[in-house]
Short mmCIF file of C-alpha atoms in Angstrom, two decimals:
data_model
loop_
_atom_site.label_atom_id
_atom_site.label_comp_id
_atom_site.label_asym_id
_atom_site.label_seq_id
_atom_site.Cartn_x
_atom_site.Cartn_y
_atom_site.Cartn_z
CA MET A 1 24.37 32.00 1.96
CA SER A 2 21.40 32.86 0.99
CA GLU A 3 20.38 33.67 -2.66
CA HIS A 4 18.16 37.26 -2.39
CA ASN A 5 15.79 38.45 -5.22
CA GLY A 6 18.56 38.69 -8.11
CA ASN A 7 17.99 36.84 -10.61
CA ASN A 8 16.81 33.42 -8.86
CA GLY A 9 12.63 34.54 -10.03
CA LEU A 10 11.53 33.72 -7.00
CA PRO A 11 8.75 36.53 -6.01
CA LYS A 12 9.48 39.70 -3.96
CA GLY A 13 9.81 38.37 0.16
CA TRP A 14 10.99 35.17 -0.65
CA VAL A 15 14.46 33.90 -0.68
CA ARG A 16 16.16 30.41 -1.90
CA ILE A 17 18.43 29.36 0.37
CA PRO A 18 20.34 25.96 1.12
CA LEU A 19 18.77 23.16 3.57
CA LYS A 20 20.79 23.25 6.31
CA GLU A 21 20.09 26.78 7.72
CA ILE A 22 16.37 26.34 8.45
CA CYS A 23 16.99 23.33 9.99
CA GLU A 24 17.37 23.24 13.79
CA LYS A 25 19.18 19.61 12.73
CA ILE A 26 19.54 17.08 10.59
CA ALA A 27 19.77 14.06 11.85
CA GLY A 28 21.51 10.52 10.45
CA ASP A 29 19.76 7.37 12.43
CA GLY A 30 21.59 3.54 12.63
CA THR A 31 20.49 0.07 13.16
CA PRO A 32 20.52 -1.36 16.99
CA SER A 33 22.38 -4.89 16.66
CA THR A 34 19.56 -7.52 15.20
CA LYS A 35 21.66 -10.09 17.35
CA ILE A 36 20.36 -8.51 20.66
CA LYS A 37 17.09 -9.30 20.58
CA ASP A 38 16.26 -7.92 23.73
CA TYR A 39 16.61 -4.79 22.02
CA TRP A 40 13.61 -4.77 19.70
CA THR A 41 11.24 -5.45 22.51
CA GLY A 42 10.27 -2.38 23.32
CA LYS A 43 7.78 0.17 22.48
CA ILE A 44 8.93 3.14 20.39
CA PRO A 45 9.10 2.73 16.15
CA TRP A 46 11.81 2.07 14.56
CA ILE A 47 11.26 2.19 10.79
CA THR A 48 13.16 1.44 6.98
CA SER A 49 12.49 3.01 3.66
CA ALA A 50 9.73 -0.03 3.14
CA ASP A 51 7.68 2.03 5.64
CA ILE A 52 7.15 4.76 4.30
CA HIS A 53 4.23 4.27 1.88
CA GLY A 54 3.41 8.03 1.14
CA ILE A 55 4.07 11.72 2.53
CA LYS A 56 1.79 11.21 5.16
CA ASN A 57 1.64 7.87 5.35
CA ILE A 58 4.43 6.14 8.01
CA ARG A 59 3.57 2.91 9.29
CA SER A 60 6.32 1.25 11.01
CA ARG A 61 6.60 -3.26 11.26
CA LYS A 62 9.60 -3.08 14.57
CA LYS A 63 9.64 -1.69 17.66
CA ILE A 64 12.67 -1.12 19.71
CA ASN A 65 13.08 0.02 23.82
CA GLN A 66 15.25 2.79 25.21
CA LYS A 67 18.25 0.06 25.84
CA ALA A 68 18.73 0.03 21.78
CA ILE A 69 19.68 3.46 21.85
CA ASP A 70 21.22 3.59 24.38
CA ASN A 71 23.84 1.31 22.75
CA SER A 72 23.59 2.13 19.01
CA THR A 73 23.63 5.57 16.60
CA THR A 74 20.05 5.35 15.82
CA THR A 75 18.14 8.90 18.04
CA LEU A 76 14.72 9.48 18.68
CA VAL A 77 12.83 12.24 16.27
CA PRO A 78 9.89 14.07 17.77
CA LYS A 79 6.80 14.18 15.71
CA GLY A 80 7.10 16.15 12.66
CA THR A 81 10.54 15.56 11.65
CA ILE A 82 10.65 15.00 8.00
CA ILE A 83 12.39 11.61 7.17
CA VAL A 84 14.41 11.27 3.76
CA VAL A 85 15.32 8.46 2.55
CA THR A 86 19.07 8.69 1.20
CA ARG A 87 20.12 5.79 0.00
CA VAL A 88 17.85 2.51 -0.86
CA GLY A 89 14.74 3.97 -1.63
CA LEU A 90 15.96 6.97 -2.55
CA GLY A 91 13.76 9.99 -2.55
CA LYS A 92 10.73 8.62 -0.59
CA ILE A 93 9.88 11.18 2.19
CA GLY A 94 7.32 10.80 4.49
CA ILE A 95 6.32 12.77 7.82
CA THR A 96 5.86 11.44 11.38
CA ASP A 97 3.04 11.36 13.42
CA GLU A 98 4.92 10.42 16.63
CA PRO A 99 8.43 10.12 17.97
CA LEU A 100 10.41 7.08 16.05
CA CYS A 101 13.82 6.26 14.87
CA PHE A 102 14.81 5.16 11.54
CA SER A 103 17.38 3.32 9.91
CA GLN A 104 20.52 5.23 8.07
CA ASP A 105 19.16 4.09 4.55
CA SER A 106 17.59 8.33 6.04
CA GLN A 107 17.95 11.50 7.50
CA GLY A 108 15.90 13.41 10.08
CA LEU A 109 14.94 16.98 9.07
CA ILE A 110 13.66 18.88 12.33
CA PHE A 111 12.53 22.31 11.19
CA HIS A 112 12.74 26.22 12.68
CA LYS A 113 9.16 26.22 13.98
CA TYR A 114 9.58 29.84 13.78
CA ILE A 115 10.88 29.92 9.54
CA VAL A 116 9.25 27.23 8.08
CA ASP A 117 5.79 25.18 8.08
CA LYS A 118 6.14 21.64 8.56
CA LYS A 119 3.24 20.98 5.83
CA TYR A 120 5.25 23.48 3.16
CA ALA A 121 9.27 22.15 3.86
CA LEU A 122 6.91 18.90 3.13
CA PHE A 123 5.18 19.70 -0.17
CA PHE A 124 8.36 21.55 -1.16
CA LEU A 125 10.67 18.60 -0.48
CA SER A 126 8.43 15.53 -1.79
CA ASP A 127 9.33 17.10 -5.42
CA ALA A 128 12.73 18.87 -4.60
CA VAL A 129 14.52 15.68 -3.48
CA GLN A 130 12.99 13.61 -6.93
CA ILE A 131 16.58 15.39 -7.67
CA PHE A 132 18.39 13.64 -6.12
CA LYS A 133 17.30 10.21 -8.31
CA TYR A 134 18.02 11.89 -11.55
CA LYS A 135 21.29 12.43 -10.98
CA ASN A 136 21.97 9.19 -9.34
CA ARG A 137 20.13 7.10 -12.11
CA GLY A 138 22.60 4.92 -13.91
CA THR A 139 25.09 4.70 -11.18
CA THR A 140 26.14 1.46 -9.07
CA ILE A 141 25.13 2.71 -5.55
CA LYS A 142 22.02 5.05 -5.70
CA GLY A 143 22.56 7.46 -2.95
CA VAL A 144 23.14 11.12 -1.62
CA THR A 145 25.28 12.09 2.02
CA LYS A 146 24.51 14.56 4.10
CA LYS A 147 25.99 17.49 3.24
CA GLN A 148 24.31 17.08 -0.58
CA LEU A 149 20.74 17.17 1.35
CA ALA A 150 21.96 19.85 3.57
CA GLU A 151 23.04 21.52 0.43
CA LEU A 152 19.73 21.19 -1.50
CA PRO A 153 18.01 24.46 -2.51
CA PHE A 154 15.61 25.39 -0.71
CA ASN A 155 12.65 28.10 -1.75
CA LEU A 156 11.62 30.41 1.23
CA PRO A 157 8.72 32.21 1.21
CA PRO A 158 7.24 34.75 3.82
CA LEU A 159 5.65 32.74 7.20
CA PRO A 160 2.32 33.84 6.45
CA GLU A 161 2.35 33.12 2.14
CA GLN A 162 3.59 29.15 3.27
CA HIS A 163 0.66 28.54 5.65
CA ARG A 164 -1.41 30.28 2.56
CA ILE A 165 0.15 27.81 0.43
CA VAL A 166 -0.18 25.07 2.18
CA ALA A 167 -4.20 25.82 2.70
CA LYS A 168 -4.55 26.28 -0.78
CA ILE A 169 -2.43 22.51 -1.92
CA GLU A 170 -4.40 20.75 0.65
CA GLU A 171 -7.57 21.93 -0.94
CA LEU A 172 -6.26 21.56 -4.32
CA PHE A 173 -5.73 17.90 -2.95
CA THR A 174 -8.35 17.01 -1.42
CA GLN A 175 -10.37 18.01 -4.87
CA LEU A 176 -8.02 15.86 -7.27
CA ASP A 177 -7.77 12.59 -4.30
CA LYS A 178 -11.47 12.94 -4.75
CA GLY A 179 -11.27 12.90 -8.67
CA ILE A 180 -8.65 9.98 -8.68
CA GLU A 181 -10.78 8.19 -5.72
CA GLN A 182 -13.71 8.64 -8.19
CA LEU A 183 -12.01 7.41 -11.27
CA LYS A 184 -10.27 4.19 -9.70
CA ALA A 185 -13.81 3.07 -8.22
CA VAL A 186 -14.44 3.33 -11.60
CA GLN A 187 -11.81 1.08 -13.02
CA GLN A 188 -12.82 -2.06 -10.65
CA GLN A 189 -16.57 -1.21 -11.52
CA LEU A 190 -15.10 -2.25 -15.17
CA LYS A 191 -13.43 -5.12 -14.11
CA THR A 192 -16.96 -6.37 -12.04
CA TYR A 193 -18.28 -5.41 -15.29
CA ARG A 194 -16.71 -7.63 -17.35
CA ARG A 195 -16.59 -10.43 -15.20
CA VAL A 196 -20.61 -10.27 -15.66
CA VAL A 197 -20.42 -10.06 -19.01
CA LEU A 198 -18.92 -13.20 -19.26
CA LYS A 199 -21.07 -14.31 -17.06
CA HIS A 200 -24.41 -13.39 -18.42
CA ALA A 201 -22.54 -14.41 -22.32
CA PHE A 202 -22.75 -18.21 -20.89
CA GLU A 203 -25.92 -18.11 -19.32
CA GLY A 204 -27.82 -17.16 -22.69
CA LYS A 205 -29.08 -13.99 -20.90
CA LEU A 206 -26.59 -11.86 -23.57
CA THR A 207 -28.51 -13.62 -25.86
CA ALA A 208 -32.20 -14.16 -25.37
CA ASP A 209 -33.88 -11.57 -27.03
CA TRP A 210 -32.26 -13.22 -30.21
CA ARG A 211 -33.50 -16.71 -29.33
CA GLN A 212 -36.90 -15.41 -28.53
CA ALA A 213 -36.57 -14.40 -32.76
CA GLN A 214 -35.00 -17.82 -33.99
CA LYS A 215 -37.24 -20.49 -35.47
CA ASP A 216 -35.59 -22.52 -37.00
CA VAL A 217 -32.37 -22.88 -34.75
CA LEU A 218 -32.01 -26.75 -33.55
CA PRO A 219 -31.07 -27.20 -29.91
CA VAL A 220 -27.54 -28.59 -29.38
CA SER A 221 -28.79 -31.91 -28.01
CA ASN A 222 -29.31 -32.92 -31.35
CA THR A 223 -26.51 -31.85 -33.41
CA VAL A 224 -24.12 -33.74 -30.20
CA LYS A 225 -26.08 -37.02 -31.06
CA GLU A 226 -25.70 -36.71 -34.81
CA LEU A 227 -22.14 -35.94 -34.05
CA GLN A 228 -21.91 -39.08 -31.79
CA ARG A 229 -23.17 -41.28 -34.35
CA GLN A 230 -20.87 -39.95 -37.09
CA ARG A 231 -18.11 -41.02 -35.03
CA GLU A 232 -19.15 -44.48 -34.20
CA GLU A 233 -19.65 -45.03 -37.31
CA ASN A 234 -16.26 -43.72 -38.88
CA TYR A 235 -14.80 -45.78 -36.08
CA GLU A 236 -16.74 -48.66 -37.67
CA ILE A 237 -15.25 -47.84 -40.70
CA LYS A 238 -11.38 -47.79 -39.64
CA LEU A 239 -11.48 -50.69 -37.42
CA ALA A 240 -12.24 -52.54 -40.35
CA THR A 241 -10.14 -51.22 -42.51
CA TRP A 242 -7.64 -52.09 -39.94
CA LYS A 243 -8.62 -55.53 -39.43
CA LYS A 244 -7.62 -56.30 -42.94
CA ASP A 245 -4.66 -54.06 -42.72
CA VAL A 246 -3.42 -56.68 -39.50
CA GLN A 247 -4.34 -59.44 -41.86
CA GLU A 248 -1.89 -58.36 -45.21
CA TRP A 249 0.63 -57.66 -42.50
CA LYS A 250 0.58 -61.02 -41.03
CA LYS A 251 0.57 -62.56 -44.56
CA LYS A 252 4.05 -60.72 -44.79
CA GLY A 253 5.70 -61.97 -42.45
CA GLN A 254 5.34 -59.07 -39.28
CA THR A 255 8.61 -57.68 -40.50
CA VAL A 256 8.43 -55.89 -43.72
CA ILE A 257 6.44 -52.67 -42.27
CA SER A 258 5.55 -52.25 -38.74
CA LYS A 259 2.05 -53.47 -37.34
CA PRO A 260 -1.05 -50.99 -38.79
CA SER A 261 -1.88 -48.92 -34.92
CA LYS A 262 -5.50 -49.21 -34.16
CA PRO A 263 -8.35 -46.43 -34.19
CA LYS A 264 -9.22 -45.01 -31.06
CA LYS A 265 -12.23 -45.61 -29.80
CA PRO A 266 -14.53 -41.94 -29.71
CA PHE A 267 -15.78 -40.50 -26.60
CA ASN A 268 -18.42 -41.65 -25.38
CA LEU A 269 -20.96 -39.39 -23.77
CA ASP A 270 -22.58 -42.03 -21.45
CA THR A 271 -19.13 -42.03 -19.94
CA LYS A 272 -18.94 -40.75 -16.07
CA ILE A 273 -16.62 -37.92 -15.34
CA LYS A 274 -16.49 -36.41 -12.36
CA PRO A 275 -15.92 -32.72 -12.67
CA ILE A 276 -19.00 -31.92 -14.96
CA GLU A 277 -21.71 -32.33 -12.34
CA GLU A 278 -19.69 -30.08 -9.88
CA LEU A 279 -19.25 -27.36 -12.14
CA VAL A 280 -21.56 -26.40 -14.09
CA ASP A 281 -25.21 -25.95 -13.19
CA SER A 282 -27.26 -26.95 -16.02
CA ASN A 283 -29.96 -25.46 -14.74
CA LEU A 284 -28.87 -21.85 -15.27
CA ILE A 285 -28.19 -22.06 -19.33
CA PRO A 286 -30.98 -22.38 -21.64
CA ASN A 287 -32.53 -25.30 -22.42
CA SER A 288 -31.27 -25.47 -26.25
CA TRP A 289 -27.66 -25.97 -24.86
CA SER A 290 -25.48 -28.77 -23.94
CA ILE A 291 -22.96 -29.71 -21.46
CA SER A 292 -19.98 -31.82 -23.02
CA PRO A 293 -16.93 -32.51 -21.19
CA LEU A 294 -14.17 -30.85 -23.57
CA VAL A 295 -12.62 -33.91 -25.01
CA PHE A 296 -16.00 -35.01 -27.35
CA ALA A 297 -16.91 -31.00 -28.50
CA SER A 298 -13.14 -30.50 -29.43
CA GLY A 299 -13.62 -33.17 -32.42
CA ASN A 300 -13.09 -36.95 -32.97
CA GLU A 301 -9.56 -37.08 -34.10
CA PRO A 302 -7.31 -38.78 -31.44
CA ASN A 303 -4.71 -35.43 -30.81
CA ALA A 304 -7.61 -32.76 -30.56
CA ILE A 305 -6.10 -32.67 -26.78
CA VAL A 306 -2.64 -33.19 -26.30
CA ASP A 307 -0.07 -31.11 -24.30
CA GLY A 308 3.45 -30.86 -25.01
CA PRO A 309 6.42 -33.33 -25.52
CA PHE A 310 7.63 -34.71 -22.47
CA GLY A 311 11.31 -33.39 -21.61
CA SER A 312 12.43 -36.20 -22.54
CA SER A 313 11.74 -36.78 -25.95
CA ILE A 314 13.91 -33.65 -26.86
CA ASN A 315 17.60 -32.27 -26.64
CA VAL A 316 17.70 -28.72 -26.34
CA LYS A 317 21.10 -28.65 -27.78
CA GLU A 318 21.00 -30.89 -30.39
CA ASP A 319 16.74 -30.46 -31.58
CA TYR A 320 17.12 -26.49 -30.85
CA LYS A 321 18.23 -24.18 -34.00
CA ASP A 322 18.22 -21.15 -34.81
CA THR A 323 16.05 -21.59 -37.17
CA GLY A 324 13.21 -23.96 -38.28
CA VAL A 325 9.83 -25.26 -36.69
CA PRO A 326 8.78 -22.23 -33.76
CA VAL A 327 8.36 -24.26 -30.19
CA VAL A 328 6.11 -22.38 -28.45
CA ARG A 329 6.30 -22.22 -24.73
CA MET A 330 3.86 -20.95 -22.10
CA ILE A 331 6.04 -17.21 -22.74
CA ASN A 332 4.10 -16.97 -25.49
CA ILE A 333 0.62 -17.52 -24.12
CA ARG A 334 -1.03 -14.03 -22.65
CA PRO A 335 -5.02 -14.07 -22.64
CA PHE A 336 -5.99 -13.43 -25.30
CA ASN A 337 -2.83 -12.46 -27.49
CA TYR A 338 -0.68 -15.25 -28.55
CA ARG A 339 3.63 -13.29 -27.81
CA SER A 340 5.50 -14.98 -31.41
CA GLU A 341 8.68 -13.24 -29.09
CA ASN A 342 11.45 -15.35 -27.63
CA LEU A 343 10.42 -18.37 -30.38
CA ARG A 344 12.22 -21.45 -30.07
CA PHE A 345 12.88 -23.60 -33.37
CA ILE A 346 13.73 -27.52 -34.19
CA ARG A 347 14.86 -29.86 -36.52
CA ASN A 348 11.93 -29.78 -39.49
CA ASP A 349 13.21 -33.88 -39.06
CA LYS A 350 12.58 -34.31 -35.47
CA PHE A 351 9.24 -32.17 -35.66
CA GLN A 352 8.28 -34.96 -37.90
CA THR A 353 8.69 -37.69 -34.77
CA LEU A 354 6.66 -35.34 -32.82
CA ARG A 355 3.70 -34.02 -35.22
CA ARG A 356 1.41 -35.08 -33.21
CA HIS A 357 2.15 -31.95 -30.91
CA ASN A 358 1.43 -29.46 -33.52
CA ILE A 359 -0.44 -26.04 -33.65
CA LEU A 360 -2.01 -24.63 -36.67
CA PRO A 361 -3.77 -21.42 -36.99
CA GLY A 362 -6.91 -21.37 -35.48
CA ASP A 363 -5.75 -24.07 -32.32
CA ILE A 364 -6.46 -22.84 -29.20
CA LEU A 365 -3.40 -23.01 -26.94
CA ILE A 366 -3.53 -23.32 -22.89
CA ALA A 367 -0.97 -22.81 -20.14
CA LYS A 368 -1.53 -25.40 -17.89
CA VAL A 369 1.72 -24.69 -14.94
CA GLY A 370 1.99 -22.14 -12.29
CA ALA A 371 0.32 -19.07 -11.75
CA THR A 372 -0.46 -18.73 -15.86
CA ILE A 373 -2.78 -21.71 -15.43
CA GLY A 374 -5.79 -20.48 -17.84
CA ASP A 375 -4.35 -18.18 -19.43
CA CYS A 376 -5.36 -19.16 -22.75
CA CYS A 377 -5.35 -18.04 -26.67
CA ILE A 378 -5.58 -18.76 -30.50
CA TYR A 379 -3.07 -19.65 -32.44
CA PRO A 380 -3.11 -16.41 -35.35
CA GLN A 381 -3.75 -17.00 -38.94
CA ASN A 382 -0.42 -15.83 -40.15
CA GLN A 383 1.64 -17.91 -38.63
CA PRO A 384 2.72 -21.29 -39.63
CA GLU A 385 2.85 -24.42 -38.17
CA ALA A 386 4.01 -24.49 -35.28
CA MET A 387 5.00 -27.22 -31.92
CA LEU A 388 4.38 -27.44 -28.26
CA SER A 389 6.96 -27.10 -26.11
CA THR A 390 7.18 -29.50 -22.93
CA THR A 391 4.16 -30.21 -21.33
CA GLY A 392 3.83 -27.13 -19.71
CA SER A 393 1.11 -25.96 -22.44
CA CYS A 394 -1.44 -28.02 -24.65
CA ARG A 395 -3.48 -26.94 -27.91
CA ILE A 396 -6.94 -27.79 -28.33
CA ARG A 397 -8.52 -28.52 -31.75
CA VAL A 398 -12.09 -27.81 -31.65
CA ASP A 399 -14.76 -29.40 -33.61
CA PRO A 400 -16.26 -27.05 -35.95
CA HIS A 401 -19.40 -28.35 -36.34
CA LEU A 402 -20.03 -27.67 -32.22
CA LEU A 403 -17.40 -24.96 -31.10
CA ASN A 404 -16.73 -21.19 -32.16
CA SER A 405 -13.14 -20.99 -31.22
CA LYS A 406 -13.59 -17.23 -30.47
CA TYR A 407 -16.66 -19.13 -27.42
CA LEU A 408 -13.93 -21.22 -26.37
CA GLU A 409 -11.68 -18.72 -25.96
CA TYR A 410 -14.18 -16.43 -23.88
CA TYR A 411 -15.05 -19.60 -21.53
CA ILE A 412 -11.72 -21.15 -21.01
CA PHE A 413 -10.98 -17.53 -19.37
CA TYR A 414 -13.98 -17.13 -17.44
CA HIS A 415 -13.14 -20.49 -16.02
CA ARG A 416 -9.29 -19.64 -14.98
CA ASN A 417 -9.92 -19.84 -11.87
CA THR A 418 -11.91 -22.85 -11.50
CA LEU A 419 -9.23 -24.56 -13.49
CA LYS A 420 -6.50 -23.45 -11.30
CA ASN A 421 -8.28 -24.18 -8.03
CA ILE A 422 -9.16 -28.08 -9.97
CA ALA A 423 -5.29 -27.91 -10.46
CA SER A 424 -2.89 -30.57 -8.53
CA GLN A 425 -2.07 -28.58 -5.58
CA THR A 426 2.32 -29.01 -5.34
CA ALA A 427 4.99 -26.84 -5.01
CA GLN A 428 4.34 -25.79 -8.45
CA PRO A 429 1.01 -26.37 -9.51
CA PHE A 430 -0.48 -27.92 -12.81
CA LEU A 431 -3.25 -28.92 -14.96
CA ASN A 432 -3.75 -32.89 -15.85
CA MET A 433 -4.40 -33.24 -19.45
CA LYS A 434 -7.44 -35.53 -17.82
CA VAL A 435 -8.82 -32.86 -16.21
CA VAL A 436 -8.14 -30.91 -19.23
CA LYS A 437 -10.90 -33.55 -20.90
CA SER A 438 -13.12 -33.62 -18.35
CA PHE A 439 -13.61 -29.75 -18.27
CA PRO A 440 -17.99 -29.33 -18.68
CA ILE A 441 -18.61 -26.32 -21.85
CA ALA A 442 -21.77 -24.85 -21.39
CA ILE A 443 -22.48 -25.07 -24.94
CA ALA A 444 -24.70 -23.30 -26.99
CA PRO A 445 -26.04 -24.00 -30.77
CA ILE A 446 -23.39 -22.65 -33.51
CA SER A 447 -25.93 -19.65 -34.33
CA GLU A 448 -25.58 -18.69 -31.01
CA GLN A 449 -21.98 -18.93 -30.71
CA THR A 450 -21.14 -16.56 -33.54
CA GLN A 451 -23.96 -13.71 -31.91
CA ILE A 452 -22.39 -14.73 -28.56
CA VAL A 453 -19.09 -13.80 -29.12
CA GLN A 454 -20.32 -10.09 -31.13
CA ALA A 455 -22.40 -9.58 -28.42
CA ILE A 456 -19.42 -10.19 -25.57
CA GLU A 457 -16.32 -8.34 -27.99
CA THR A 458 -18.56 -5.19 -28.23
CA ARG A 459 -19.13 -5.06 -24.35
CA LEU A 460 -15.70 -5.39 -23.68
CA PHE A 461 -14.72 -3.16 -26.88
CA GLU A 462 -16.41 -0.75 -24.51
CA CYS A 463 -14.60 -1.18 -21.71
CA ASP A 464 -11.61 -1.14 -23.57
CA TYR A 465 -11.95 2.40 -24.90
CA LEU A 466 -13.41 3.60 -21.14
CA GLU A 467 -10.39 2.03 -19.55
CA LYS A 468 -8.10 3.83 -22.01
CA THR A 469 -9.54 7.06 -21.15
CA ILE A 470 -9.77 6.73 -17.00
CA ALA A 471 -5.55 5.69 -17.14
CA ALA A 472 -5.21 9.21 -19.64
CA ALA A 473 -7.47 10.85 -16.60
CA LEU A 474 -5.30 9.23 -14.26
CA GLN A 475 -2.00 9.89 -15.88
CA LYS A 476 -3.28 13.90 -16.10
CA SER A 477 -4.12 13.95 -12.69
CA GLU A 478 -0.69 13.30 -11.56
CA ALA A 479 0.49 15.88 -13.91
CA LEU A 480 -1.91 18.17 -12.56
CA ARG A 481 -0.51 17.03 -9.35
CA GLN A 482 3.16 18.13 -9.82
CA SER A 483 1.59 21.10 -11.55
CA ILE A 484 0.45 22.63 -9.08
CA LEU A 485 3.32 21.96 -6.55
CA LYS A 486 5.39 24.21 -9.22
CA ARG A 487 3.29 26.78 -9.08
CA ALA A 488 3.43 27.35 -5.33
CA PHE A 489 6.81 26.90 -5.23
CA GLU A 490 7.05 29.93 -8.04
CA GLY A 491 5.31 32.20 -5.73
CA LYS A 492 2.03 31.41 -8.69
CA LEU A 493 -0.66 29.65 -6.51
CA VAL A 494 -1.58 31.87 -3.77
CA ALA A 495 -1.68 36.23 -3.63
CA GLN A 496 1.43 37.45 -2.36
CA ASP A 497 0.47 39.78 0.87
CA ALA A 498 2.70 43.16 1.27
CA ASN A 499 2.19 43.65 4.36
CA ASP A 500 4.08 39.82 5.80
CA GLU A 501 7.49 40.19 6.60
CA PRO A 502 9.91 39.19 3.78
CA ALA A 503 11.68 36.09 4.26
CA ALA A 504 15.11 37.15 4.41
CA VAL A 505 13.84 39.29 7.48
CA LEU A 506 12.84 36.93 9.25
CA LEU A 507 16.04 34.65 8.92
CA GLU A 508 18.05 38.27 10.30
CA ARG A 509 15.77 38.60 12.93
CA ILE A 510 15.40 35.28 13.75
CA LYS A 511 19.47 34.55 13.49
CA LYS A 512 19.48 38.33 15.68
CA LYS A 513 17.84 36.57 18.53
CA ASN A 514 19.59 33.24 18.12
CA ASN A 515 22.85 34.91 18.98
CA GLU A 516 21.26 37.08 21.56
CA GLU A 517 20.78 33.97 23.84
CA LYS A 518 23.63 33.10 22.87
CA THR A 519 25.40 36.23 23.87
CA GLN A 520 22.71 35.50 27.41
CA GLN A 521 24.00 31.79 27.81
CA LYS A 522 27.13 32.97 27.98
CA LYS A 523 27.29 35.71 30.79
CA LYS A 524 25.28 33.54 32.57
CA ALA A 525 28.14 30.77 32.02
CA ARG A 526 30.45 33.09 33.37
CA GLN A 527 28.73 34.36 35.94
CA ALA A 528 28.13 30.72 37.24
CA GLN A 529 31.75 29.93 36.97
CA ALA A 530 32.91 33.44 38.52
CA ALA A 531 30.40 32.83 41.50
CA GLN A 532 32.11 28.65 41.86
CA ARG A 533 35.38 30.43 41.96
CA ARG A 534 34.89 33.24 45.05
#
């Protein structure tokens, strides 16, 4: 039974009626046997819910033939059928632009063309069927029956008013879609702009005016040469001390204490490292800058760049505890963002044996395995001393005379795709530590690096603000779309016309006409039977 104007809140001339009363047919469907390959060699589209990409966007991936239809429960529905997903993908909906078949996860609605404008039904149901998703949320099987769909209340205006509603919705949605398209275009432009900002930063373009105004900033090459000299001098001092310690160790019979460790020779800039010339063009950076491998820029201490210990160094069951020294894993390292949740902890005595893998505030952390290769962040100042997990990440401790940590963080992020490309391409891509250490860094004078970081952050802050504004606008656009539909189906979007035939009258007229046609059909059938008996 349809609900008339009583308390349903609908405008005059509208009715609320179960969906089944305005459909010629609600067609279920099925899947031809996938074991019979011959069924899947035809030209008839067959879809699942995965092929419905929007209310007017159905793209079939599979085709069947007439033999498949004849030997299965699948049926061919005409163009203009509204497909409603009632199981897997519940709530998806689309209108067919060609005859097709579909899986048992959906129902096909074929409306009486003299009662319902198909586009009106499509817009109404795109909103109305979402009630099933909320009713089924939290249940084991998310689905509705054909009977539940058939009983879904449908707000039916007079047919001419349906046409006006559709025209108005399409007009408003066209304007809305143009606005959304423009907003998304700006989003893409902002992504490009971010990359351009970093590109210009590391080519010296953001600080070109600053450089022009400076008179007393020495080229980086001077700093590099002085650091090289200091490091070699310190090495000679450590080497002389080591030789004396070895002599003492020998005098004591080589058993009282372990043999002193020989100091590590500092990196020599004359060492040829293959990736440098291939990855950085010295012609693109200012003359006052320099290119050095990361191993030189990271300082003179032996463990300035390390990855985590090998898995065999740690017994997860014995060494990991609920408290102790934090163990940082790849999941804690995100671009510009250290995440302190989901940490593990290691016993302090075990940590002392693996101290070379420690992390201190200000260190740079880089993920070097899998899809997150190149993700990097600075370990925050408010965090305790920690330790790297196994070899999935590495830690860089910069030489403050040569590198600003924030500068290096931005630099690594900018070259993230390069790092992925030069990673070992195995089932699980990984960055070899030799590659990390040899990675070329375009180094500006330390005072200019500060200016570069400020210039980057000023521009990226503006990007962040614009992106938040756009995201809010897109959210409002979606809310406006829902508001348009709500007003439409409450009869508030277009004006009513007193000359329109009320929906209830139309329904009665169509019903009467159908009954008359059935009576005539029965009469003809009886006459045909009587003629046969003569």
